[in-house]
Amino acid sequence: MTGAASCGKTGQYYYYYRCRLTSKHNNISAIKAHEKLNDILKLISLPEDLIADIRTLATDLLNHQVKEEKQRREIRNKELSAAEKSLRSVEEKWINNSINQETYSRWHSDLTQKIQSLKLNKFDYGKDKDKLKRILNSELNKLSDLSKLYESSNVIDKRTLLSRVFNLGLIIDNGSYRTLEINPFLIVID
């Protein structure tokens, strides 16, 4: 579909959409198309109780990830401490001439790489937990009124929203919208 305008006899412009895929006259009033889309978005908006359930599950998942990350961090810190201790031991042995240059170089290189890897491999869910919860809550609330979200978005975000909701596109046929598939996340079964 592409947008177009037509000037009436009174000089007033009327906006419509026209299908680019067919040669037949298939103009749809932009006002009617937007009203129908608005109705569809209101219909598939998530109910508050479902959003509350999603919020609870997501919060529980985040808390679980924070707990697991804390355990991984403790293990990583123990490994880091052990690697640093081993590196000091190798350095002491080399200083005391207990090992040769080749052995020292190999162990020093391996242990230094391990230490750097352990230091770089840090992401702290706990530190960002409150920020993640705020984002989760604000974004989940938007799903309760997809129509409002759509209207407040810019053109690119509108296209993104529609492509995520209607996975295979949205078609206007004989004045009605239809789609081959809707995002399963938005299908609420009572």
PDB file of C-alpha atoms in Angstrom:
ATOM      1  CA  MET A   1       0.000   0.000   0.000  1.00  0.00           C
ATOM      2  CA  THR A   2       1.095   3.515  -0.661  1.00  0.00           C
ATOM      3  CA  GLY A   3      -0.393   6.750   0.593  1.00  0.00           C
ATOM      4  CA  ALA A   4      -1.927   9.253  -1.794  1.00  0.00           C
ATOM      5  CA  ALA A   5      -4.118  12.341  -1.777  1.00  0.00           C
ATOM      6  CA  SER A   6      -6.937  13.387  -4.059  1.00  0.00           C
ATOM      7  CA  CYS A   7      -8.331  16.881  -4.403  1.00  0.00           C
ATOM      8  CA  GLY A   8     -12.135  17.086  -4.386  1.00  0.00           C
ATOM      9  CA  LYS A   9     -14.373  19.563  -6.238  1.00  0.00           C
ATOM     10  CA  THR A  10     -14.329  21.915  -3.244  1.00  0.00           C
ATOM     11  CA  GLY A  11     -10.518  21.953  -3.123  1.00  0.00           C
ATOM     12  CA  GLN A  12     -10.397  19.780  -0.014  1.00  0.00           C
ATOM     13  CA  TYR A  13      -7.878  16.949  -0.012  1.00  0.00           C
ATOM     14  CA  TYR A  14      -8.922  13.379   0.729  1.00  0.00           C
ATOM     15  CA  TYR A  15      -6.276  10.910   1.794  1.00  0.00           C
ATOM     16  CA  TYR A  16      -6.349   7.258   0.883  1.00  0.00           C
ATOM     17  CA  TYR A  17      -4.223   4.188   0.448  1.00  0.00           C
ATOM     18  CA  ARG A  18      -3.749   2.498  -2.876  1.00  0.00           C
ATOM     19  CA  CYS A  19      -2.516  -1.042  -3.506  1.00  0.00           C
ATOM     20  CA  ARG A  20       0.603  -1.054  -5.677  1.00  0.00           C
ATOM     21  CA  LEU A  21       0.338  -4.773  -6.473  1.00  0.00           C
ATOM     22  CA  THR A  22      -2.876  -4.718  -8.470  1.00  0.00           C
ATOM     23  CA  SER A  23      -3.822  -2.681 -11.488  1.00  0.00           C
ATOM     24  CA  LYS A  24      -7.494  -2.506 -10.503  1.00  0.00           C
ATOM     25  CA  HIS A  25      -8.889   0.502  -8.677  1.00  0.00           C
ATOM     26  CA  ASN A  26      -8.289  -0.317  -5.006  1.00  0.00           C
ATOM     27  CA  ASN A  27      -8.376   2.938  -3.039  1.00  0.00           C
ATOM     28  CA  ILE A  28      -9.123   2.775   0.667  1.00  0.00           C
ATOM     29  CA  SER A  29      -9.981   5.843   2.721  1.00  0.00           C
ATOM     30  CA  ALA A  30      -7.093   6.643   5.075  1.00  0.00           C
ATOM     31  CA  ILE A  31      -9.566   7.657   7.780  1.00  0.00           C
ATOM     32  CA  LYS A  32     -11.430   4.345   7.567  1.00  0.00           C
ATOM     33  CA  ALA A  33      -8.209   2.328   7.361  1.00  0.00           C
ATOM     34  CA  HIS A  34      -6.805   4.070  10.452  1.00  0.00           C
ATOM     35  CA  GLU A  35     -10.061   3.623  12.382  1.00  0.00           C
ATOM     36  CA  LYS A  36     -10.130  -0.121  11.596  1.00  0.00           C
ATOM     37  CA  LEU A  37      -6.465  -0.523  12.499  1.00  0.00           C
ATOM     38  CA  ASN A  38      -7.098   1.357  15.738  1.00  0.00           C
ATOM     39  CA  ASP A  39      -9.991  -1.017  16.532  1.00  0.00           C
ATOM     40  CA  ILE A  40      -7.787  -4.065  15.838  1.00  0.00           C
ATOM     41  CA  LEU A  41      -4.969  -2.742  18.028  1.00  0.00           C
ATOM     42  CA  LYS A  42      -7.419  -2.105  20.872  1.00  0.00           C
ATOM     43  CA  LEU A  43      -8.803  -5.615  20.448  1.00  0.00           C
ATOM     44  CA  ILE A  44      -5.396  -7.332  20.658  1.00  0.00           C
ATOM     45  CA  SER A  45      -4.018  -5.161  23.479  1.00  0.00           C
ATOM     46  CA  LEU A  46      -3.159  -7.288  26.473  1.00  0.00           C
ATOM     47  CA  PRO A  47      -5.516  -7.202  29.454  1.00  0.00           C
ATOM     48  CA  GLU A  48      -4.181  -5.828  32.737  1.00  0.00           C
ATOM     49  CA  ASP A  49      -4.382  -9.203  34.530  1.00  0.00           C
ATOM     50  CA  LEU A  50      -2.221 -10.834  31.846  1.00  0.00           C
ATOM     51  CA  ILE A  51       0.289  -7.992  32.047  1.00  0.00           C
ATOM     52  CA  ALA A  52       0.378  -8.442  35.837  1.00  0.00           C
ATOM     53  CA  ASP A  53       1.091 -12.173  35.339  1.00  0.00           C
ATOM     54  CA  ILE A  54       3.840 -11.415  32.816  1.00  0.00           C
ATOM     55  CA  ARG A  55       5.314  -8.818  35.197  1.00  0.00           C
ATOM     56  CA  THR A  56       5.337 -11.363  38.037  1.00  0.00           C
ATOM     57  CA  LEU A  57       6.954 -14.062  35.883  1.00  0.00           C
ATOM     58  CA  ALA A  58       9.509 -11.650  34.446  1.00  0.00           C
ATOM     59  CA  THR A  59      10.393 -10.343  37.916  1.00  0.00           C
ATOM     60  CA  ASP A  60      10.783 -13.894  39.208  1.00  0.00           C
ATOM     61  CA  LEU A  61      12.997 -14.726  36.231  1.00  0.00           C
ATOM     62  CA  LEU A  62      15.092 -11.613  36.810  1.00  0.00           C
ATOM     63  CA  ASN A  63      15.488 -12.462  40.509  1.00  0.00           C
ATOM     64  CA  HIS A  64      16.516 -16.008  39.550  1.00  0.00           C
ATOM     65  CA  GLN A  65      19.065 -14.659  37.059  1.00  0.00           C
ATOM     66  CA  VAL A  66      20.458 -12.292  39.707  1.00  0.00           C
ATOM     67  CA  LYS A  67      20.854 -15.230  42.100  1.00  0.00           C
ATOM     68  CA  GLU A  68      22.554 -17.389  39.440  1.00  0.00           C
ATOM     69  CA  GLU A  69      24.797 -14.494  38.410  1.00  0.00           C
ATOM     70  CA  LYS A  70      25.857 -14.037  42.046  1.00  0.00           C
ATOM     71  CA  GLN A  71      26.830 -17.733  42.208  1.00  0.00           C
ATOM     72  CA  ARG A  72      28.704 -17.474  38.879  1.00  0.00           C
ATOM     73  CA  ARG A  73      30.481 -14.330  40.124  1.00  0.00           C
ATOM     74  CA  GLU A  74      31.591 -16.136  43.298  1.00  0.00           C
ATOM     75  CA  ILE A  75      32.937 -19.051  41.242  1.00  0.00           C
ATOM     76  CA  ARG A  76      34.636 -16.620  38.823  1.00  0.00           C
ATOM     77  CA  ASN A  77      36.221 -14.731  41.739  1.00  0.00           C
ATOM     78  CA  LYS A  78      37.555 -17.993  43.214  1.00  0.00           C
ATOM     79  CA  GLU A  79      38.975 -18.986  39.817  1.00  0.00           C
ATOM     80  CA  LEU A  80      40.496 -15.515  39.429  1.00  0.00           C
ATOM     81  CA  SER A  81      42.088 -15.688  42.858  1.00  0.00           C
ATOM     82  CA  ALA A  82      43.484 -19.167  42.147  1.00  0.00           C
ATOM     83  CA  ALA A  83      44.862 -18.077  38.763  1.00  0.00           C
ATOM     84  CA  GLU A  84      46.518 -15.004  40.280  1.00  0.00           C
ATOM     85  CA  LYS A  85      48.012 -17.175  43.050  1.00  0.00           C
ATOM     86  CA  SER A  86      49.328 -19.641  40.444  1.00  0.00           C
ATOM     87  CA  LEU A  87      50.837 -16.797  38.422  1.00  0.00           C
ATOM     88  CA  ARG A  88      52.648 -15.477  41.511  1.00  0.00           C
ATOM     89  CA  SER A  89      53.905 -19.008  42.214  1.00  0.00           C
ATOM     90  CA  VAL A  90      55.235 -19.394  38.664  1.00  0.00           C
ATOM     91  CA  GLU A  91      56.953 -16.010  38.934  1.00  0.00           C
ATOM     92  CA  GLU A  92      58.535 -16.995  42.269  1.00  0.00           C
ATOM     93  CA  LYS A  93      59.768 -20.296  40.818  1.00  0.00           C
ATOM     94  CA  TRP A  94      61.312 -18.491  37.876  1.00  0.00           C
ATOM     95  CA  ILE A  95      62.959 -15.918  40.151  1.00  0.00           C
ATOM     96  CA  ASN A  96      64.346 -18.772  42.303  1.00  0.00           C
ATOM     97  CA  ASN A  97      65.566 -20.600  39.158  1.00  0.00           C
ATOM     98  CA  SER A  98      63.275 -23.567  39.867  1.00  0.00           C
ATOM     99  CA  ILE A  99      61.903 -23.507  36.289  1.00  0.00           C
ATOM    100  CA  ASN A 100      63.449 -22.618  32.945  1.00  0.00           C
ATOM    101  CA  GLN A 101      62.513 -19.678  30.669  1.00  0.00           C
ATOM    102  CA  GLU A 102      60.415 -21.802  28.278  1.00  0.00           C
ATOM    103  CA  THR A 103      58.269 -23.269  31.070  1.00  0.00           C
ATOM    104  CA  TYR A 104      57.894 -19.863  32.680  1.00  0.00           C
ATOM    105  CA  SER A 105      56.830 -18.218  29.397  1.00  0.00           C
ATOM    106  CA  ARG A 106      54.250 -20.908  28.648  1.00  0.00           C
ATOM    107  CA  TRP A 107      52.679 -20.808  32.141  1.00  0.00           C
ATOM    108  CA  HIS A 108      52.871 -17.020  32.355  1.00  0.00           C
ATOM    109  CA  SER A 109      51.098 -16.647  29.002  1.00  0.00           C
ATOM    110  CA  ASP A 110      48.371 -19.191  29.843  1.00  0.00           C
ATOM    111  CA  LEU A 111      47.683 -17.781  33.306  1.00  0.00           C
ATOM    112  CA  THR A 112      47.703 -14.162  32.100  1.00  0.00           C
ATOM    113  CA  GLN A 113      45.152 -15.038  29.398  1.00  0.00           C
ATOM    114  CA  LYS A 114      42.963 -16.837  31.925  1.00  0.00           C
ATOM    115  CA  ILE A 115      43.103 -13.873  34.329  1.00  0.00           C
ATOM    116  CA  GLN A 116      42.206 -11.398  31.572  1.00  0.00           C
ATOM    117  CA  SER A 117      39.326 -13.594  30.420  1.00  0.00           C
ATOM    118  CA  LEU A 118      37.940 -13.871  33.950  1.00  0.00           C
ATOM    119  CA  LYS A 119      38.209 -10.106  34.462  1.00  0.00           C
ATOM    120  CA  LEU A 120      36.460  -9.314  31.171  1.00  0.00           C
ATOM    121  CA  ASN A 121      33.642 -11.809  31.684  1.00  0.00           C
ATOM    122  CA  LYS A 122      31.596  -9.631  34.028  1.00  0.00           C
ATOM    123  CA  PHE A 123      27.947  -8.634  33.771  1.00  0.00           C
ATOM    124  CA  ASP A 124      26.164  -7.833  36.971  1.00  0.00           C
ATOM    125  CA  TYR A 125      22.382  -8.309  36.829  1.00  0.00           C
ATOM    126  CA  GLY A 126      22.173  -7.354  40.482  1.00  0.00           C
ATOM    127  CA  LYS A 127      23.734  -3.958  39.865  1.00  0.00           C
ATOM    128  CA  ASP A 128      21.239  -3.160  37.062  1.00  0.00           C
ATOM    129  CA  LYS A 129      18.268  -5.002  38.575  1.00  0.00           C
ATOM    130  CA  ASP A 130      16.311  -1.880  39.530  1.00  0.00           C
ATOM    131  CA  LYS A 131      16.926  -0.287  36.137  1.00  0.00           C
ATOM    132  CA  LEU A 132      15.825  -3.484  34.377  1.00  0.00           C
ATOM    133  CA  LYS A 133      12.660  -3.617  36.515  1.00  0.00           C
ATOM    134  CA  ARG A 134      11.802   0.007  35.665  1.00  0.00           C
ATOM    135  CA  ILE A 135      12.238  -0.689  31.956  1.00  0.00           C
ATOM    136  CA  LEU A 136      10.208  -3.890  32.221  1.00  0.00           C
ATOM    137  CA  ASN A 137       7.337  -2.134  33.975  1.00  0.00           C
ATOM    138  CA  SER A 138       7.214   0.836  31.616  1.00  0.00           C
ATOM    139  CA  GLU A 139       7.414  -1.317  28.490  1.00  0.00           C
ATOM    140  CA  LEU A 140       4.857  -3.863  29.720  1.00  0.00           C
ATOM    141  CA  ASN A 141       2.373  -1.100  30.468  1.00  0.00           C
ATOM    142  CA  LYS A 142       2.520  -0.065  26.814  1.00  0.00           C
ATOM    143  CA  LEU A 143       1.094  -3.453  25.794  1.00  0.00           C
ATOM    144  CA  SER A 144      -2.191  -2.670  27.552  1.00  0.00           C
ATOM    145  CA  ASP A 145      -3.056  -0.113  24.859  1.00  0.00           C
ATOM    146  CA  LEU A 146      -1.399  -0.882  21.532  1.00  0.00           C
ATOM    147  CA  SER A 147      -3.575   1.734  19.865  1.00  0.00           C
ATOM    148  CA  LYS A 148      -2.148   4.479  22.078  1.00  0.00           C
ATOM    149  CA  LEU A 149       1.372   3.120  21.575  1.00  0.00           C
ATOM    150  CA  TYR A 150       0.869   3.164  17.806  1.00  0.00           C
ATOM    151  CA  GLU A 151      -0.508   6.709  17.755  1.00  0.00           C
ATOM    152  CA  SER A 152       2.349   8.075  19.878  1.00  0.00           C
ATOM    153  CA  SER A 153       5.052   6.435  17.729  1.00  0.00           C
ATOM    154  CA  ASN A 154       6.997   7.832  14.802  1.00  0.00           C
ATOM    155  CA  VAL A 155       6.645   6.275  11.342  1.00  0.00           C
ATOM    156  CA  ILE A 156       9.547   3.847  11.727  1.00  0.00           C
ATOM    157  CA  ASP A 157       8.311   2.639  15.130  1.00  0.00           C
ATOM    158  CA  LYS A 158       4.784   2.243  13.720  1.00  0.00           C
ATOM    159  CA  ARG A 159       6.112   0.043  10.922  1.00  0.00           C
ATOM    160  CA  THR A 160       8.170  -1.964  13.416  1.00  0.00           C
ATOM    161  CA  LEU A 161       5.161  -2.449  15.704  1.00  0.00           C
ATOM    162  CA  LEU A 162       2.937  -3.617  12.851  1.00  0.00           C
ATOM    163  CA  SER A 163       5.590  -5.977  11.493  1.00  0.00           C
ATOM    164  CA  ARG A 164       6.082  -7.517  14.941  1.00  0.00           C
ATOM    165  CA  VAL A 165       2.360  -7.897  15.608  1.00  0.00           C
ATOM    166  CA  PHE A 166       1.380  -9.063  12.130  1.00  0.00           C
ATOM    167  CA  ASN A 167       4.316 -11.322  11.281  1.00  0.00           C
ATOM    168  CA  LEU A 168       3.334 -11.865   7.635  1.00  0.00           C
ATOM    169  CA  GLY A 169       1.867  -8.430   6.982  1.00  0.00           C
ATOM    170  CA  LEU A 170      -1.542  -6.852   7.112  1.00  0.00           C
ATOM    171  CA  ILE A 171      -3.768  -6.792   4.035  1.00  0.00           C
ATOM    172  CA  ILE A 172      -6.880  -4.750   3.285  1.00  0.00           C
ATOM    173  CA  ASP A 173      -9.252  -6.824   1.190  1.00  0.00           C
ATOM    174  CA  ASN A 174     -12.781  -5.693   0.338  1.00  0.00           C
ATOM    175  CA  GLY A 175     -12.601  -3.010   3.024  1.00  0.00           C
ATOM    176  CA  SER A 176     -11.507  -5.398   5.791  1.00  0.00           C
ATOM    177  CA  TYR A 177      -8.128  -6.115   7.292  1.00  0.00           C
ATOM    178  CA  ARG A 178      -6.779  -9.625   7.262  1.00  0.00           C
ATOM    179  CA  THR A 179      -3.506 -11.293   8.077  1.00  0.00           C
ATOM    180  CA  LEU A 180      -2.048 -14.740   7.588  1.00  0.00           C
ATOM    181  CA  GLU A 181      -0.441 -14.731  11.017  1.00  0.00           C
ATOM    182  CA  ILE A 182      -0.456 -12.719  14.225  1.00  0.00           C
ATOM    183  CA  ASN A 183       2.299 -12.830  16.797  1.00  0.00           C
ATOM    184  CA  PRO A 184       1.365 -15.774  19.093  1.00  0.00           C
ATOM    185  CA  PHE A 185       2.338 -13.712  22.144  1.00  0.00           C
ATOM    186  CA  LEU A 186      -0.709 -11.504  21.519  1.00  0.00           C
ATOM    187  CA  ILE A 187      -3.224 -14.341  21.248  1.00  0.00           C
ATOM    188  CA  VAL A 188      -5.140 -14.544  24.492  1.00  0.00           C
ATOM    189  CA  ILE A 189      -7.097 -17.752  25.020  1.00  0.00           C
ATOM    190  CA  ASP A 190      -9.827 -17.642  27.653  1.00  0.00           C
TER     191      ASP A 190
END
